[in-house]
XYZ file of C-alpha atoms in Angstrom:
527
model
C 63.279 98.205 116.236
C 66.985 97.973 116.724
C 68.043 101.703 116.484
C 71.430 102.423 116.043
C 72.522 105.250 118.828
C 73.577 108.034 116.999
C 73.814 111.029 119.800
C 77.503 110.569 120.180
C 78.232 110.495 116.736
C 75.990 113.734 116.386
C 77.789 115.592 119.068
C 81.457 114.532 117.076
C 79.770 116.058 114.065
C 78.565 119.564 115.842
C 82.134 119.893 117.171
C 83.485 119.770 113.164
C 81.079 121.865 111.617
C 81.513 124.340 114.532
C 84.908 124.431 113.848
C 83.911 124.303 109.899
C 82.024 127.374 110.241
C 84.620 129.675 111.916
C 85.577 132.401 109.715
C 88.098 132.084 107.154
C 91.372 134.683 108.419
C 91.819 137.155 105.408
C 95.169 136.999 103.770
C 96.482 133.952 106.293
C 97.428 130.994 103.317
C 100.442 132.331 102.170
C 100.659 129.746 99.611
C 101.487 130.449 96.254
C 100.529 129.850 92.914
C 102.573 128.813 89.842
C 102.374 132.574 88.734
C 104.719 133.216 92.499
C 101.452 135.238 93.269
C 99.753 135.147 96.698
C 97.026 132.941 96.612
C 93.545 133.826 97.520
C 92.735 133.927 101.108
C 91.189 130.610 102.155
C 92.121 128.433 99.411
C 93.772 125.046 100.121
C 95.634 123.537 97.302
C 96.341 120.133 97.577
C 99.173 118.070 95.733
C 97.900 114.771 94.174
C 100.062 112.496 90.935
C 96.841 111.209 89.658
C 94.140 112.920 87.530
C 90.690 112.278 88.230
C 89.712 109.042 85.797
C 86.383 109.136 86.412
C 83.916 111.619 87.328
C 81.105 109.204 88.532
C 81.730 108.313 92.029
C 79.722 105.138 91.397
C 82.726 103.867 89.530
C 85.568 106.107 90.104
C 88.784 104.004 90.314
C 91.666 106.193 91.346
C 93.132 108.345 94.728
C 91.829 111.620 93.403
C 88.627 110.408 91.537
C 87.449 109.231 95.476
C 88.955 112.859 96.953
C 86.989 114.815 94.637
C 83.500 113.147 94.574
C 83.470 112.260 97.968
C 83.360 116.565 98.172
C 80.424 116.308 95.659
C 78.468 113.571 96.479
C 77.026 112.524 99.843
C 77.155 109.149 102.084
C 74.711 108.313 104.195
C 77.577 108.233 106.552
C 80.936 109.033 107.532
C 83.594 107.627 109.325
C 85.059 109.564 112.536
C 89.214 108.948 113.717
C 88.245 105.714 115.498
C 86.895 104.216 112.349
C 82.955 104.595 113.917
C 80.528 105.612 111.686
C 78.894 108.635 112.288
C 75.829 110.396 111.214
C 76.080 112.487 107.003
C 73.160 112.432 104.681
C 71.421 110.016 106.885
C 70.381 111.218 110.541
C 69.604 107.516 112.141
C 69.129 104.398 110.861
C 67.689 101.210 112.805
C 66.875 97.120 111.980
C 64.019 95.668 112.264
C 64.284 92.404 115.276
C 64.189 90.082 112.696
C 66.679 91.735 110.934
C 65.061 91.757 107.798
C 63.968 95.592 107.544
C 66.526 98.069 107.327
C 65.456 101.716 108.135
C 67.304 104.975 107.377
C 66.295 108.793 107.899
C 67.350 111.267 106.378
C 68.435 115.079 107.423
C 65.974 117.113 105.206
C 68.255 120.392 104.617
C 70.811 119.582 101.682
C 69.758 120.435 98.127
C 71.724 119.784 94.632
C 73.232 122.034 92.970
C 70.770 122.772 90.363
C 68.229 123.652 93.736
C 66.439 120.604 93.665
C 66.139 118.862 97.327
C 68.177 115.398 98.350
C 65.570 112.713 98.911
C 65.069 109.503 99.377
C 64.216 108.987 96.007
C 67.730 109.407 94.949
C 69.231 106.878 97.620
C 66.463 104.308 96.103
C 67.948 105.058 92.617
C 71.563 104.477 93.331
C 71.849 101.653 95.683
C 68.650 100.033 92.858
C 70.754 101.182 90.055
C 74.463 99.524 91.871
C 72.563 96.422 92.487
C 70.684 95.617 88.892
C 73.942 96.415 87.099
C 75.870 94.459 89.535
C 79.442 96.899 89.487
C 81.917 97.762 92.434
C 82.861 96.793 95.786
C 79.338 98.240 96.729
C 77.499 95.565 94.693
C 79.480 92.838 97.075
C 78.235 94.073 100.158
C 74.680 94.556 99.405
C 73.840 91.156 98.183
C 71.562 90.491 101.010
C 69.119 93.809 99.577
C 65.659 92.352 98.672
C 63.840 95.823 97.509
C 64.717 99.683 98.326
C 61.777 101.843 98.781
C 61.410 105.604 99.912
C 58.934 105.751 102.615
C 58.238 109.076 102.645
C 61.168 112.016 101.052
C 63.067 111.701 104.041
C 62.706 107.792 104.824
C 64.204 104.845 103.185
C 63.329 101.195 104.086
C 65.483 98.345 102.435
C 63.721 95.035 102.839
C 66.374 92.347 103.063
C 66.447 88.141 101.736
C 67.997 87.491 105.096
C 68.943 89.129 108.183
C 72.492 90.731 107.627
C 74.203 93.337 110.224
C 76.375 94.374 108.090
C 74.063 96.142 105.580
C 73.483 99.288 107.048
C 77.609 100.292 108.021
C 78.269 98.898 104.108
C 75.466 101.013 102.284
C 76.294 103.775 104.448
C 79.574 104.140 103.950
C 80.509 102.788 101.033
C 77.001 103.713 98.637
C 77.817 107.500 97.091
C 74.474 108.942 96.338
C 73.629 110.315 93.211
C 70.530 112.670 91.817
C 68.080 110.569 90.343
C 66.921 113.631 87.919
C 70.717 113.326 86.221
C 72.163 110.129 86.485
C 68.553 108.287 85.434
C 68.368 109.894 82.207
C 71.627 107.754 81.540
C 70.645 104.274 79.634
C 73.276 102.744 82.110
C 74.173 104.418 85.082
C 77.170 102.663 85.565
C 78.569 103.718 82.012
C 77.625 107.352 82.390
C 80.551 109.467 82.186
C 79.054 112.605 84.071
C 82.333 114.627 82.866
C 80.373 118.109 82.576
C 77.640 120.035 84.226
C 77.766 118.532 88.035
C 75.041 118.478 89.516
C 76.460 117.616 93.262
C 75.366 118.134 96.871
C 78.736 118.309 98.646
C 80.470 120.945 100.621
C 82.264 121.811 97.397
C 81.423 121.697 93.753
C 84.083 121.083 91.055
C 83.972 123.885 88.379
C 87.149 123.994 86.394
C 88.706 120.428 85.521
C 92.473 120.883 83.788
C 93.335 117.368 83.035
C 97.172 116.851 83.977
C 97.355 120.388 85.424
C 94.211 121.354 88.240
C 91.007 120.604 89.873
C 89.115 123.636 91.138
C 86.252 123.363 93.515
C 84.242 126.007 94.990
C 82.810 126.495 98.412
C 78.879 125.955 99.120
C 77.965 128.412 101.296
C 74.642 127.007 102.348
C 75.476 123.129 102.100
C 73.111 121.648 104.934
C 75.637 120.356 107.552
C 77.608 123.719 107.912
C 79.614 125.926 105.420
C 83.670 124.757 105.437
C 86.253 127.330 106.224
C 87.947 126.970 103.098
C 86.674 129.148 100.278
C 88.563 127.256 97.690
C 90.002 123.703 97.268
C 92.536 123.026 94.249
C 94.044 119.790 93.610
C 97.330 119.974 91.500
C 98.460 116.806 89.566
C 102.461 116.535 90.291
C 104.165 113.886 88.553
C 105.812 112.204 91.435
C 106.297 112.373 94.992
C 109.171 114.289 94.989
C 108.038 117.101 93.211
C 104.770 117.239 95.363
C 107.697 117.567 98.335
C 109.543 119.654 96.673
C 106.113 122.071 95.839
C 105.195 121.498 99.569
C 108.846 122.955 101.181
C 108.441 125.945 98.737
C 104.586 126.744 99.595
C 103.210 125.868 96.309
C 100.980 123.930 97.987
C 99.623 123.482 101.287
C 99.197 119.346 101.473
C 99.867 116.293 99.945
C 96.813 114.309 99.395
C 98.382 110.756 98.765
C 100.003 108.659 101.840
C 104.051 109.347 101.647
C 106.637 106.439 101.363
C 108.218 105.655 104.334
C 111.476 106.610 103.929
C 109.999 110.342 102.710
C 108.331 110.324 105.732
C 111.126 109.787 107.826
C 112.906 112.640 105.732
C 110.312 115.276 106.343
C 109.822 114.252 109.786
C 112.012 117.582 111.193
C 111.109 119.887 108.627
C 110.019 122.823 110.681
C 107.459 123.952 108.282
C 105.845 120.512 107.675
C 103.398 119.118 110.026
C 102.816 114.994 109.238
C 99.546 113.340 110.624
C 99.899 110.097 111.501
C 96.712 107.632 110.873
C 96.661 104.393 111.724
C 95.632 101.883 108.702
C 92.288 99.898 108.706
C 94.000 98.003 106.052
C 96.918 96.013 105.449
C 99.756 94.674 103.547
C 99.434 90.896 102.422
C 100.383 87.385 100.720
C 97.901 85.380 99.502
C 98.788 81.984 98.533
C 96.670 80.674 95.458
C 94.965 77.489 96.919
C 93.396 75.908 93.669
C 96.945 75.643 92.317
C 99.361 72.470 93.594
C 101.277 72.676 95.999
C 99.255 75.515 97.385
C 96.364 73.231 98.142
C 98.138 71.790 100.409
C 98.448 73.617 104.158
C 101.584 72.340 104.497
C 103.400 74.456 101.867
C 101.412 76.988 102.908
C 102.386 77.292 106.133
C 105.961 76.909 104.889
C 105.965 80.064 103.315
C 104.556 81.554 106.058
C 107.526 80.664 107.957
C 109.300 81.549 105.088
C 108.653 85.205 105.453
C 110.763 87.750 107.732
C 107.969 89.985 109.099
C 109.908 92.185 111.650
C 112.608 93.289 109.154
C 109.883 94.080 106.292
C 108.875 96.773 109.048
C 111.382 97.652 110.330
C 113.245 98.461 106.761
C 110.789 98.721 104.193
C 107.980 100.639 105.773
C 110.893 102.726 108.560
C 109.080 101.397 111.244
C 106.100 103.269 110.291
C 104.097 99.521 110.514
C 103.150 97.320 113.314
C 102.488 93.666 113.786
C 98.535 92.212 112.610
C 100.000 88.869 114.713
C 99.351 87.169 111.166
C 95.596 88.098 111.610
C 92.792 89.245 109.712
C 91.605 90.937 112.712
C 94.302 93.401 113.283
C 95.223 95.822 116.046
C 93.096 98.118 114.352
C 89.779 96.755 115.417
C 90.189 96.817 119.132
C 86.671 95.414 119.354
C 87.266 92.207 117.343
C 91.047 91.796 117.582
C 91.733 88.350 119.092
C 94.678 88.692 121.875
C 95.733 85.085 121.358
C 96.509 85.186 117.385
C 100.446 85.434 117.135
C 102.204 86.202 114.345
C 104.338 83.531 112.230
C 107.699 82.816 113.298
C 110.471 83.834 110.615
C 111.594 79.763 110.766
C 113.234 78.691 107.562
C 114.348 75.431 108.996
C 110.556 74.977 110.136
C 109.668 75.837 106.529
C 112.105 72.899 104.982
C 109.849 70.422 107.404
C 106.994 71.416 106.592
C 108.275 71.355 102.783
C 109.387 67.963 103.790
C 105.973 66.850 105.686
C 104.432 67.814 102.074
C 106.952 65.659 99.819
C 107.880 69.122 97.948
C 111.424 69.796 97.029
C 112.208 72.239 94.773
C 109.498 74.361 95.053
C 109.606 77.428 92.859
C 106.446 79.948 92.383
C 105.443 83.421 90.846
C 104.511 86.410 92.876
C 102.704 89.449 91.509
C 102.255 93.151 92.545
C 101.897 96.395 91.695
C 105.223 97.796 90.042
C 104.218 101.478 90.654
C 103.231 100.627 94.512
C 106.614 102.275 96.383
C 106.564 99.879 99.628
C 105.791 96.791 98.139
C 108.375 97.150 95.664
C 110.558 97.774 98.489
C 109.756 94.553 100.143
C 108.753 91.933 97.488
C 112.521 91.309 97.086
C 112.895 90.780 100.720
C 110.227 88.416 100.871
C 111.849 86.592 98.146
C 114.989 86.913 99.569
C 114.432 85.203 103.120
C 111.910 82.287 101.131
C 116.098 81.333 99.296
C 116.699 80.395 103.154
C 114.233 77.793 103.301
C 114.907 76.639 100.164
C 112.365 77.742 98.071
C 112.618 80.342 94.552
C 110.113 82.886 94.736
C 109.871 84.697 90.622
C 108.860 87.792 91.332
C 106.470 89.892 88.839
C 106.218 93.529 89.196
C 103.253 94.461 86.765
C 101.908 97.140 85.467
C 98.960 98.537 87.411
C 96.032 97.538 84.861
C 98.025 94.201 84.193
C 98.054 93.297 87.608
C 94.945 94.025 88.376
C 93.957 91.890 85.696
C 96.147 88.850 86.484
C 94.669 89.368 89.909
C 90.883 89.500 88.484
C 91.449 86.045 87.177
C 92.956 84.582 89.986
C 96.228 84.071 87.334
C 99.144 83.715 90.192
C 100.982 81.477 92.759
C 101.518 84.417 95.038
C 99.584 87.878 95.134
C 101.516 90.463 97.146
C 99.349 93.622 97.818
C 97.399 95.526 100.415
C 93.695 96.558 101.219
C 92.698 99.766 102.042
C 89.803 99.552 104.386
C 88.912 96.540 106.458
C 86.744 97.902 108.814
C 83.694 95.499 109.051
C 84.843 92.008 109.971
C 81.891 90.237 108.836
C 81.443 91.950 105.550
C 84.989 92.189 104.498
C 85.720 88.709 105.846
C 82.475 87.684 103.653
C 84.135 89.574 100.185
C 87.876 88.240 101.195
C 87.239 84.322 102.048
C 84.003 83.026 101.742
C 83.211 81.097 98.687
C 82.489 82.707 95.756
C 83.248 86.087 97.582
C 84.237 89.155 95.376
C 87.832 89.793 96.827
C 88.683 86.358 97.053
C 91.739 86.199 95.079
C 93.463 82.985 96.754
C 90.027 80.740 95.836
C 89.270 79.896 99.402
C 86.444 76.974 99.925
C 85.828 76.148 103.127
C 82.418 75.456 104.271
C 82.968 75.726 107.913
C 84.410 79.203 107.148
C 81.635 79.891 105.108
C 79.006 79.066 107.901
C 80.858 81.000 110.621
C 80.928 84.018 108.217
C 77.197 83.350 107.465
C 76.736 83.774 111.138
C 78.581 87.060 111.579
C 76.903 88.350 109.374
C 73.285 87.224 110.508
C 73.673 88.893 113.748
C 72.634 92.862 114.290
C 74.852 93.544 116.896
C 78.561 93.667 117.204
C 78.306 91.759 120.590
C 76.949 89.086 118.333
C 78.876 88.847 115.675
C 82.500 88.707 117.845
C 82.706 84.725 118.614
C 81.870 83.632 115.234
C 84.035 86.129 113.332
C 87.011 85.673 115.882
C 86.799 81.895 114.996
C 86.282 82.579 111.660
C 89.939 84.379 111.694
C 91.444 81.573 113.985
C 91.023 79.455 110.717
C 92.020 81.701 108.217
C 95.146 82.551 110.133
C 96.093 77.896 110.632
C 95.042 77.507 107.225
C 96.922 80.230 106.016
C 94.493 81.056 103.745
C 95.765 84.958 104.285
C 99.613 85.970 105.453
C 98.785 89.419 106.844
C 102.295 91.037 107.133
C 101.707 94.310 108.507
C 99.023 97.239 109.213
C 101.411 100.489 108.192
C 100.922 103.932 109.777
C 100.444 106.454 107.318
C 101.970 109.899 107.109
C 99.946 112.760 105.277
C 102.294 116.080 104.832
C 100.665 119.573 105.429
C 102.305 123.264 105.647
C 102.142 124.340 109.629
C 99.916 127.229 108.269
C 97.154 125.027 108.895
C 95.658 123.143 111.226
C 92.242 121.213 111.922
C 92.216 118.475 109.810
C 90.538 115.270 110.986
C 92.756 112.554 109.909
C 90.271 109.644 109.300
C 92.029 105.441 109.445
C 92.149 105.020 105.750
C 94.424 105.906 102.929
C 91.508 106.930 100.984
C 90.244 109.120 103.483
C 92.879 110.604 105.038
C 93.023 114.286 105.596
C 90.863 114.474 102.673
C 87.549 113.606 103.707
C 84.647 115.956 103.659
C 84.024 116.133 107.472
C 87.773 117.141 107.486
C 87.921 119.887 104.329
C 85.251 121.640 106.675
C 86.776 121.612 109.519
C 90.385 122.820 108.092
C 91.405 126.309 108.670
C 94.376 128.627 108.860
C 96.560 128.134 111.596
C 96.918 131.163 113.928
């Protein structure tokens, strides 16, 4: 067996729920309320400008839908502040050496609410019930999963169609799981609204949902891997950023849950009685070019607009400075372990772009770019980028959509340019699999390439990171001279708390931020 080593990752989670289980300091939040009372000692409340949408975490679609069931509902894993995973629900997991048997074990002390134990049996049900109704991200990454079976109530083995290294980081980290005894009684799981009566195994339990107002979750003092500090966790729903900062500098509230636009950032970055955590992005910002549509199919133009695009200033004003360079790779700085030194970004070369325009026997070339209307730094820069592609010549329409619209546009590939960003890219081979190989759920520019394909196939085929390096690294080599991706930046976040606490574990991802469980239970009153 190929056993993943998990004693480091065990020791990083000891030192958390240590510090999750020191006692909470009576009377030390002096946040308040919107009565102007003092709030109760040991309760975080957290500013957030969306409501929960959905209350299955199977499906959930927004910021705070993924904050609060990721409190309720357990991962196999976790992710620690170098993007590793590290040890949750499950306690080891291990491939067989043909790669075809995946193995997980499970820690055997966290129950439901309702007192009924976490087993196998329920990770069988949810990653069987994501895979027969074919729905998420999740459903993507598991497509190599034959059969799940529970071995015994603390063992899981997933027999796999092929040999795929990338199974075991995607179920585990990505695959909420849900009790089989609630969510099975539902004629489709992935349709099942679960808006009442949680039944949850998480280090807090919602129990008071105000829709447009609060979210209320309680402490469980016997949850398996260590009770949190915090008694209490309320999220507030503000209607915009400002008012969350404006609720934050008064003490309404002790944090803001969603990442903070640059130039807020850069505002609250003397505030004496604001503390900003940095975390550097696992995602990043992008263009993707639309290759089934003329020109696009052609390199040429693409590469055109790659040299069309003025990377340092869309850093450097847009995002404050508070981005770095991906050197026009999939495989950004982020990934130390798979970054390629040699990848360099685009030059900003309009004159290179008119040649290349030239080269192609395009003149005139004018094109439609869509993105997210309500997303604050890519509204900031999609004129920019449209600005600097008038240089070389070519009109760039832009579209700022409506969120739903966009998305939708986007689901059906209906664009010449998508601007937008990804949140976690964190497994190479996997997200390189959803992103550009054929057919692949996240490939929005329509990339075919069957050595690309191949290379990816091979990433993915091999168990060990070692492995998996040369193909994936050549795999980006192409992406990047085919432009099939423009990768403009990876951003450094900001999260804003009050200096009246301290011990959060900021976590490389937008989603998990400050706000994951391993760092809820670790948080405590400063002092």
């Amino acid at each position: 067996m190929r056993r993943v080593t998990v004693l480091g990752a065990l020791a990083a989670l000891s030192v958390a729920l240590t510090a999750a289980c020191a006692p909470s300091v009576p009377g030390s939040s002096q946040s308040t309320g919107s009565s102007g009372a003092p709030a109760e000692a040991g309760r975080l409340t957290i500013g957030t400008t969306a409501d929960v949408v959905n209350y299955n975490p199977l499906v959930g679609n927004s910021r705070t839908d993924s904050w609060v069931t990721s409190l309720m509902y357990p991962h196999l894993t976790q992710m620690d502040e170098a993007g590793k995973r590290v040890p949750y629900l499950a306690a080891e997991w291990s491939y067989s050496e043909d790669g075809k048997t995946a193995t997980v074990k499970l820690r055997d002390d966290m129950t439901w609410s309702d007192g009924q134990p976490v087993t196998a049996d329920d990770v069988v049900f949810s990653v069987t019930a994501v895979q027969k109704e074919k729905f998420g991200v999740v459903a993507g990454l598991i497509t190599a999963l034959d059969k799940a079976k529970a071995v015994s109530p603390t063992e899981v083995e997933f027999a796999l169609s092929r040999p795929d290294g990338t199974f075991l980081d995607n179920v585990g980290f990505w695959l909420p799981i849900v009790p089989k005894h609630v969510f099975g009684k539902a004629p489709s799981v992935q349709k099942f609204a679960n808006d009442s009566d949680w039944v949850s195994a998480g280090p807090f339990k919602l129990t008071k949902a105000e829709r447009g107002q609060r979210y209320v979750m309680e402490r469980v003092d016997d949850f398996g891997p260590g009770k949190p500090a915090i008694k209490e966790v309320v999220f507030r729903v503000f209607p915009d950023v400002n008012t969350e900062v404006l609720a934050l500098r008064n003490g309404e509230i002790d944090l803001i849950g969603n990442v903070l636009p640059p130039a807020t950032a850069a505002e609250l970055k003397n505030d004496p009685k604001v503390k900003l955590q940095q975390i550097p992005s696992l995602g990043w910002a992008h263009l993707q070019y639309n290759t089934k549509r003329k020109p696009l199919d052609d390199v040429r133009v693409r590469r055109a607009l790659a040299h069309a695009v003025d990377y340092e200033a869309i850093r450097n004003i847009a995002l404050k400075g508070f981005a770095r360079s991906s050197n026009s790779s999939v495989l950004t700085p982020s990934l130390p372990d798979y970054a390629d030194p040699a990848s360099k970004e685009y030059a900003f070369d309009p004159e290179q772009s008119k040649k290349l325009l030239a080269e192609a026997g395009v003149s005139n070339l004018s094109l439609n770019m869509i993105y997210d209307q309500a997303d604050p730094n890519i509204a900031r820069w999609a004129p920019m980028v449209r600005d600097a592609a008038k240089k070389a010549g070519i009109t760039i329409k832009l579209q700022g959509l409506e969120r739903n619209t966009y998305l939708d546009k986007t689901a059906k590939r209906d664009f010449d340019i998508y601007a937008g960003s990804w949140a976690v890219m964190d497994n190479p081979p996997a997200n390189l699999g959803l992103a550009f190989k054929t057919g692949g759920f996240i490939n929005y520019a329509q990339v075919s390439d069957p050595k690309l394909d191949d290379l990816i196939d091979q990433a993915q085929r091999a168990l060990t990171q070692e492995e998996a390096k040369k193909p994936i690294q050549e795999a980006a080599r192409i992406i990047h001279d085919q432009v099939y991706d423009n990768v403009l930046y990876v951003e450094t976040f900001n999260i804003a708390h009050s200096t009246k606490w301290t011990g959060f574990k900021p976590m490389p991802s937008e989603l998990l931020s400050i706000l994951n469980p391993l760092s809820l239970a670790a948080a405590k009153p400063a002092g």
